[in-house]
Amino acid sequence: MSAFSLSEDLEFAFRLADAAGEAILPYFRAGTAVDNKEAGAFDPVTEADRASEAAMRRLIAEHRPGDGVLGEEYDTLPSRNGRGWTLDPIDGTRGFIAGTTAWTVLIAHTREGLPRVGVIDQPHTGERFFGNGDEAGLTHRGIETPIRVSRVTRLDKALMATTDPYLFHGAEAEVFGTLRSKLRLTRYGMDAYAYALLAAGGVDLVVESGLKPFDVQALIPVVTGAGGIITDWSGRPAHNGGQVVAAATPELHAAALDILAPAASRA
Amino acid sequence: MSAFSLSEDLEFAFRLADAAGEAILPYFRAGTAVDNKEAGAFDPVTEADRASEAAMRRLIAEHRPGDGVLGEEYDTLPSRNGRGWTLDPIDGTRGFIAGTTAWTVLIAHTREGLPRVGVIDQPHTGERFFGNGDEAGLTHRGIETPIRVSRVTRLDKALMATTDPYLFHGAEAEVFGTLRSKLRLTRYGMDAYAYALLAAGGVDLVVESGLKPFDVQALIPVVTGAGGIITDWSGRPAHNGGQVVAAATPELHAAALDILAPAASRA
């Protein structure tokens, strides 16, 4: 098995993203066009999810036969070489159903279980965020630009994003409410796209819980490559999912952790 | 003053949208790129808002000199011919600041104060939703497709959108909570883009309050052109703003009004 450089891994991740996008787009906003939402016979997002992951798995099987695959839709394929791919074929399926463009394809390349390269891709708008832990970038309409987190250090200057405030319950809801009250602004409904915007400097803080490994692994090299920090609510590595907090700066991360830690789950 | 057909009005509205987009895009995600968010000297969204409305007003002054203009950023220009333009140069400024693509330019052409043609434009992704009360469409990457609302009639099948659940207070918050609990799904954070997705069939219900006339007038010809219904929470015309509810079908609209009406403001 040849050793791939990070940039070869990133190029291959882009091929996976291209294939996923081609598989998904025929289904996007298609359920509504054929006016059969209430019929229930056809579920475009499930079809698109499976087609997307199957397309990526075919390419991996062909070109990276020893690599493992952890994906949302199909069985885990163990790695035979310490390398692997963690795939969320459509992150933000509820946004997909609504016709928003905040859903994304998430692709992480892992080594010994740790994500080293990540891609957050929006096929409909053509925005592709990517990173390798050292650098991060965005391509849109053929133009590639480096991206970097903001320099916001204070909660009262920070813009936070989370998917749905009603996803928090009990102690989580309590600390989330406390945090929200101290911030400049909170935005909702973005799923993984929120982490891409954090990497690009627009969002300063993302707080979520209940994430799966395939929800979070692709985000880590993008956020850290853009200079940000991403951990669980206790400050530990986030690649196993669960409660996740991403921040633009160490100061902001520490301030958020102070508030979130009392509701951190004990793993 | 010559009489413009609806399609000439729509074509002119597209020219306005083009001009607005050109004025805005240099500012989009620019504040973060120059890393001066905390400096406070430069406010990209305010600059973009003004540049967008000024560009549209210049075109109106040149090509439609008798038409009135109602816009968010500058003084109202009274109509001298019964026609006018209602402009929101950037709807969803908080989404703009965050770097999302859910902000839009809103353009309505009015006759005797009533919106007859509407455009909901997203310059970054190139999505343009439009309608004239009889028809509605979407152009994206040069492809124009007709759009139509969903056929969802029941609350428990409906996907609702609203910008921010914390914008409701008192009786409004109470009825919103009741409504939310009866629905299939609720999504947040879309501002006017939610009405575009309702017109395109992905979202079935939009509920908001505190809207200004320039927030809502462009939406009306798009929603009704796609076959939807948009009123205030008492079922009256929505063009003056305030509490707004848009629904895909008469049944869904009636079911939502039943729940919302107790919190309807008495105008």
Tab-separated table of C-alpha atoms in Angstrom, chain B residues 2-265:
chain	number	residue	atom	x	y	z
B	2	SER	CA	-46.536	54.313	-20.360
B	3	ALA	CA	-48.271	51.303	-18.930
B	4	PHE	CA	-45.837	48.499	-18.134
B	5	SER	CA	-46.965	44.934	-18.501
B	6	LEU	CA	-46.314	42.662	-15.562
B	7	SER	CA	-43.523	40.990	-17.440
B	8	GLU	CA	-41.777	44.302	-18.125
B	9	ASP	CA	-42.071	45.016	-14.426
B	10	LEU	CA	-40.567	41.630	-13.647
B	11	GLU	CA	-37.736	42.190	-16.098
B	12	PHE	CA	-37.018	45.542	-14.507
B	13	ALA	CA	-37.139	43.923	-11.065
B	14	PHE	CA	-34.490	41.463	-12.314
B	15	ARG	CA	-32.298	44.402	-13.364
B	16	LEU	CA	-32.685	45.832	-9.880
B	17	ALA	CA	-31.745	42.471	-8.370
B	18	ASP	CA	-28.668	42.244	-10.592
B	19	ALA	CA	-27.573	45.722	-9.500
B	20	ALA	CA	-28.189	44.928	-5.841
B	21	GLY	CA	-26.171	41.714	-6.047
B	22	GLU	CA	-23.237	43.460	-7.685
B	23	ALA	CA	-23.288	46.091	-4.959
B	24	ILE	CA	-23.475	43.566	-2.127
B	25	LEU	CA	-21.129	40.739	-3.043
B	26	PRO	CA	-17.844	42.602	-2.486
B	27	TYR	CA	-18.921	42.998	1.156
B	28	PHE	CA	-20.169	39.424	1.715
B	29	ARG	CA	-17.798	37.524	4.036
B	30	ALA	CA	-15.394	40.444	3.632
B	31	GLY	CA	-15.498	41.756	7.184
B	32	THR	CA	-14.202	38.442	8.395
B	33	ALA	CA	-11.515	38.192	5.734
B	34	VAL	CA	-9.916	41.432	6.888
B	35	ASP	CA	-10.209	40.283	10.493
B	36	ASN	CA	-11.500	43.539	11.894
B	37	LYS	CA	-14.776	42.444	13.409
B	38	GLU	CA	-13.805	43.724	16.803
B	39	ALA	CA	-12.372	47.009	15.555
B	40	GLY	CA	-15.869	48.358	14.867
B	41	ALA	CA	-14.681	50.908	12.315
B	42	PHE	CA	-16.073	48.987	9.343
B	43	ASP	CA	-19.519	47.450	9.283
B	44	PRO	CA	-19.781	45.398	6.080
B	45	VAL	CA	-23.475	44.650	6.364
B	46	THR	CA	-24.479	48.304	6.803
B	47	GLU	CA	-22.221	49.316	3.922
B	48	ALA	CA	-23.635	46.526	1.746
B	49	ASP	CA	-27.223	47.369	2.707
B	50	ARG	CA	-26.802	51.000	1.669
B	51	ALA	CA	-24.871	50.233	-1.500
B	52	SER	CA	-27.547	47.745	-2.531
B	53	GLU	CA	-30.487	50.101	-2.010
B	54	ALA	CA	-28.635	53.058	-3.572
B	55	ALA	CA	-27.885	50.998	-6.706
B	56	MET	CA	-31.546	50.044	-7.054
B	57	ARG	CA	-32.757	53.604	-6.437
B	58	ARG	CA	-30.405	54.925	-9.146
B	59	LEU	CA	-31.934	52.572	-11.721
B	60	ILE	CA	-35.473	53.447	-10.655
B	61	ALA	CA	-34.755	57.191	-10.832
B	62	GLU	CA	-33.328	56.768	-14.309
B	63	HIS	CA	-35.832	54.347	-15.866
B	64	ARG	CA	-38.998	54.718	-13.759
B	65	PRO	CA	-38.887	58.355	-12.689
B	66	GLY	CA	-42.519	58.583	-11.594
B	67	ASP	CA	-42.498	55.445	-9.444
B	68	GLY	CA	-42.347	55.701	-5.682
B	69	VAL	CA	-39.756	53.934	-3.539
B	70	LEU	CA	-40.195	52.500	-0.059
B	71	GLY	CA	-36.908	51.085	1.234
B	72	GLU	CA	-35.263	50.146	4.476
B	73	GLU	CA	-32.250	52.438	4.291
B	74	TYR	CA	-33.380	55.754	2.770
B	75	ASP	CA	-36.351	58.121	2.858
B	76	THR	CA	-39.585	57.147	1.174
B	77	LEU	CA	-40.051	58.597	-2.286
B	78	PRO	CA	-43.782	59.173	-2.949
B	79	SER	CA	-45.244	57.763	-6.157
B	80	ARG	CA	-46.476	60.170	-8.831
B	81	ASN	CA	-48.217	57.483	-10.903
B	82	GLY	CA	-49.694	54.960	-8.486
B	83	ARG	CA	-46.766	52.606	-8.986
B	84	GLY	CA	-43.896	51.945	-6.661
B	85	TRP	CA	-41.036	49.742	-5.533
B	86	THR	CA	-40.665	48.287	-2.087
B	87	LEU	CA	-37.060	47.296	-1.402
B	88	ASP	CA	-35.286	45.388	1.309
B	89	PRO	CA	-31.672	45.698	0.157
B	90	ILE	CA	-30.558	42.824	2.438
B	91	ASP	CA	-33.170	40.779	4.257
B	92	GLY	CA	-31.589	38.600	6.935
B	93	THR	CA	-28.676	40.812	7.916
B	94	ARG	CA	-27.852	38.539	10.850
B	95	GLY	CA	-27.520	35.607	8.453
B	96	PHE	CA	-25.373	37.828	6.220
B	97	ILE	CA	-23.068	38.621	9.130
B	98	ALA	CA	-22.753	34.915	9.934
B	99	GLY	CA	-21.795	34.178	6.337
B	100	THR	CA	-24.889	32.063	5.602
B	101	THR	CA	-26.549	32.140	2.201
B	102	ALA	CA	-30.077	32.525	3.612
B	103	TRP	CA	-30.049	36.342	3.257
B	104	THR	CA	-31.813	37.767	0.217
B	105	VAL	CA	-32.604	40.942	-1.697
B	106	LEU	CA	-36.343	41.643	-1.695
B	107	ILE	CA	-37.978	43.639	-4.477
B	108	ALA	CA	-41.700	44.270	-4.888
B	109	HIS	CA	-43.414	46.269	-7.575
B	110	THR	CA	-46.624	47.804	-6.269
B	111	ARG	CA	-49.701	49.318	-7.843
B	112	GLU	CA	-51.901	51.482	-5.647
B	113	GLY	CA	-49.891	50.187	-2.710
B	114	LEU	CA	-50.428	46.488	-3.408
B	115	PRO	CA	-47.523	44.212	-4.421
B	116	ARG	CA	-48.035	42.742	-7.903
B	117	VAL	CA	-44.574	41.434	-8.746
B	118	GLY	CA	-41.998	40.079	-6.299
B	119	VAL	CA	-38.406	38.896	-6.429
B	120	ILE	CA	-36.494	37.058	-3.677
B	121	ASP	CA	-32.875	36.992	-4.828
B	122	GLN	CA	-29.775	35.300	-3.366
B	123	PRO	CA	-26.822	36.788	-5.239
B	124	HIS	CA	-24.081	34.543	-3.830
B	125	THR	CA	-25.691	31.244	-4.798
B	126	GLY	CA	-27.443	32.703	-7.824
B	127	GLU	CA	-30.928	31.565	-6.791
B	128	ARG	CA	-33.699	33.938	-7.886
B	129	PHE	CA	-37.299	33.247	-6.856
B	130	PHE	CA	-39.999	35.387	-8.455
B	131	GLY	CA	-43.727	35.609	-8.946
B	132	ASN	CA	-46.608	37.800	-10.045
B	133	GLY	CA	-49.523	36.363	-8.086
B	134	ASP	CA	-50.491	34.022	-10.945
B	135	GLU	CA	-47.219	32.237	-11.577
B	136	ALA	CA	-43.915	31.793	-9.790
B	137	GLY	CA	-40.509	30.538	-10.824
B	138	LEU	CA	-36.914	29.983	-9.816
B	139	THR	CA	-33.802	30.580	-11.860
B	140	HIS	CA	-30.513	28.999	-10.833
B	141	ARG	CA	-27.423	28.766	-13.028
B	142	GLY	CA	-29.388	29.961	-16.051
B	143	ILE	CA	-32.132	27.357	-15.712
B	144	GLU	CA	-35.663	28.634	-15.081
B	145	THR	CA	-38.207	26.289	-13.533
B	146	PRO	CA	-41.790	26.950	-12.457
B	147	ILE	CA	-42.321	26.465	-8.743
B	148	ARG	CA	-45.402	25.397	-6.838
B	149	VAL	CA	-46.306	24.979	-3.179
B	150	SER	CA	-46.707	21.518	-1.646
B	151	ARG	CA	-50.090	19.852	-1.208
B	152	VAL	CA	-49.694	19.335	2.523
B	153	THR	CA	-52.989	19.981	4.285
B	154	ARG	CA	-52.424	18.587	7.790
B	155	LEU	CA	-50.395	20.104	10.599
B	156	ASP	CA	-48.891	16.729	11.550
B	157	LYS	CA	-47.477	16.411	8.019
B	158	ALA	CA	-46.242	19.990	7.800
B	159	LEU	CA	-42.736	21.419	7.892
B	160	MET	CA	-42.747	24.907	9.414
B	161	ALA	CA	-40.063	27.574	9.220
B	162	THR	CA	-39.488	30.624	11.348
B	163	THR	CA	-36.463	32.819	11.803
B	164	ASP	CA	-35.877	32.600	15.527
B	165	PRO	CA	-38.158	31.007	18.134
B	166	TYR	CA	-36.960	33.556	20.705
B	167	LEU	CA	-38.441	36.441	18.691
B	168	PHE	CA	-41.886	35.509	20.002
B	169	HIS	CA	-42.949	36.799	23.412
B	170	GLY	CA	-45.980	36.484	25.681
B	171	ALA	CA	-49.131	35.260	23.931
B	172	GLU	CA	-47.229	34.938	20.643
B	173	ALA	CA	-44.703	32.572	22.203
B	174	GLU	CA	-47.512	30.536	23.711
B	175	VAL	CA	-49.438	29.952	20.483
B	176	PHE	CA	-46.209	29.389	18.567
B	177	GLY	CA	-45.252	26.655	21.046
B	178	THR	CA	-48.673	25.039	20.653
B	179	LEU	CA	-48.397	25.149	16.884
B	180	ARG	CA	-44.832	23.779	16.894
B	181	SER	CA	-45.882	20.812	19.033
B	182	LYS	CA	-48.450	19.747	16.419
B	183	LEU	CA	-46.127	19.816	13.407
B	184	ARG	CA	-43.914	17.235	11.764
B	185	LEU	CA	-40.821	19.443	11.811
B	186	THR	CA	-39.722	23.042	12.419
B	187	ARG	CA	-36.698	24.733	10.895
B	188	TYR	CA	-35.103	28.025	11.899
B	189	GLY	CA	-32.905	30.802	10.632
B	190	MET	CA	-34.138	31.504	7.124
B	191	ASP	CA	-35.808	34.938	7.142
B	192	ALA	CA	-37.462	35.678	3.766
B	193	TYR	CA	-35.750	32.660	2.204
B	194	ALA	CA	-38.284	30.512	4.097
B	195	TYR	CA	-41.126	31.985	1.992
B	196	ALA	CA	-39.157	31.230	-1.178
B	197	LEU	CA	-38.850	27.606	-0.042
B	198	LEU	CA	-42.564	27.561	0.747
B	199	ALA	CA	-43.225	28.741	-2.813
B	200	ALA	CA	-40.863	26.007	-4.062
B	201	GLY	CA	-42.697	23.306	-2.088
B	202	GLY	CA	-40.090	22.362	0.534
B	203	VAL	CA	-41.533	24.323	3.438
B	204	ASP	CA	-45.277	24.052	4.103
B	205	LEU	CA	-45.852	26.793	6.675
B	206	VAL	CA	-44.046	29.991	7.720
B	207	VAL	CA	-44.975	31.878	10.885
B	208	GLU	CA	-43.380	35.169	11.922
B	209	SER	CA	-44.141	38.420	13.659
B	210	GLY	CA	-42.745	41.941	13.772
B	211	LEU	CA	-42.254	42.207	10.005
B	212	LYS	CA	-42.012	45.577	8.257
B	213	PRO	CA	-43.758	46.289	4.934
B	214	PHE	CA	-40.424	45.967	3.093
B	215	ASP	CA	-39.875	42.541	4.745
B	216	VAL	CA	-43.082	41.096	3.358
B	217	GLN	CA	-44.278	42.824	0.164
B	218	ALA	CA	-41.925	41.014	-2.222
B	219	LEU	CA	-42.959	37.673	-0.743
B	220	ILE	CA	-46.664	38.009	-1.475
B	221	PRO	CA	-46.634	37.721	-5.314
B	222	VAL	CA	-44.136	34.840	-5.058
B	223	VAL	CA	-46.128	32.856	-2.480
B	224	THR	CA	-49.498	33.471	-4.123
B	225	GLY	CA	-48.030	32.967	-7.610
B	226	ALA	CA	-46.883	29.515	-6.499
B	227	GLY	CA	-50.391	28.710	-5.249
B	228	GLY	CA	-49.874	29.524	-1.569
B	229	ILE	CA	-51.658	31.762	0.904
B	230	ILE	CA	-50.118	34.579	2.931
B	231	THR	CA	-52.014	36.706	5.454
B	232	ASP	CA	-51.644	38.164	8.913
B	233	TRP	CA	-52.566	36.061	11.973
B	234	SER	CA	-56.207	37.210	11.616
B	235	GLY	CA	-56.424	36.165	7.973
B	236	ARG	CA	-56.236	39.735	6.648
B	237	PRO	CA	-53.848	41.033	3.928
B	238	ALA	CA	-50.194	40.854	4.969
B	239	HIS	CA	-48.689	43.716	2.941
B	240	ASN	CA	-48.384	46.036	5.923
B	241	GLY	CA	-46.248	43.493	7.797
B	242	GLY	CA	-46.642	42.635	11.456
B	243	GLN	CA	-47.661	39.053	12.241
B	244	VAL	CA	-47.481	36.958	9.091
B	245	VAL	CA	-48.479	33.376	8.287
B	246	ALA	CA	-47.898	31.731	4.910
B	247	ALA	CA	-49.213	28.274	4.047
B	248	ALA	CA	-49.114	25.873	1.137
B	249	THR	CA	-52.838	25.048	1.192
B	250	PRO	CA	-56.092	26.612	2.427
B	251	GLU	CA	-56.566	23.703	4.867
B	252	LEU	CA	-53.152	24.168	6.438
B	253	HIS	CA	-53.634	27.938	6.583
B	254	ALA	CA	-56.964	27.526	8.378
B	255	ALA	CA	-55.508	25.024	10.848
B	256	ALA	CA	-52.611	27.386	11.655
B	257	LEU	CA	-54.917	30.417	11.993
B	258	ASP	CA	-57.078	28.517	14.486
B	259	ILE	CA	-54.050	28.241	16.764
B	260	LEU	CA	-52.481	31.650	16.074
B	261	ALA	CA	-55.602	33.837	16.132
B	262	PRO	CA	-55.822	34.201	19.944
B	263	ALA	CA	-52.457	36.017	19.812
B	264	ALA	CA	-53.326	38.142	16.786
B	265	SER	CA	-52.742	41.826	17.411
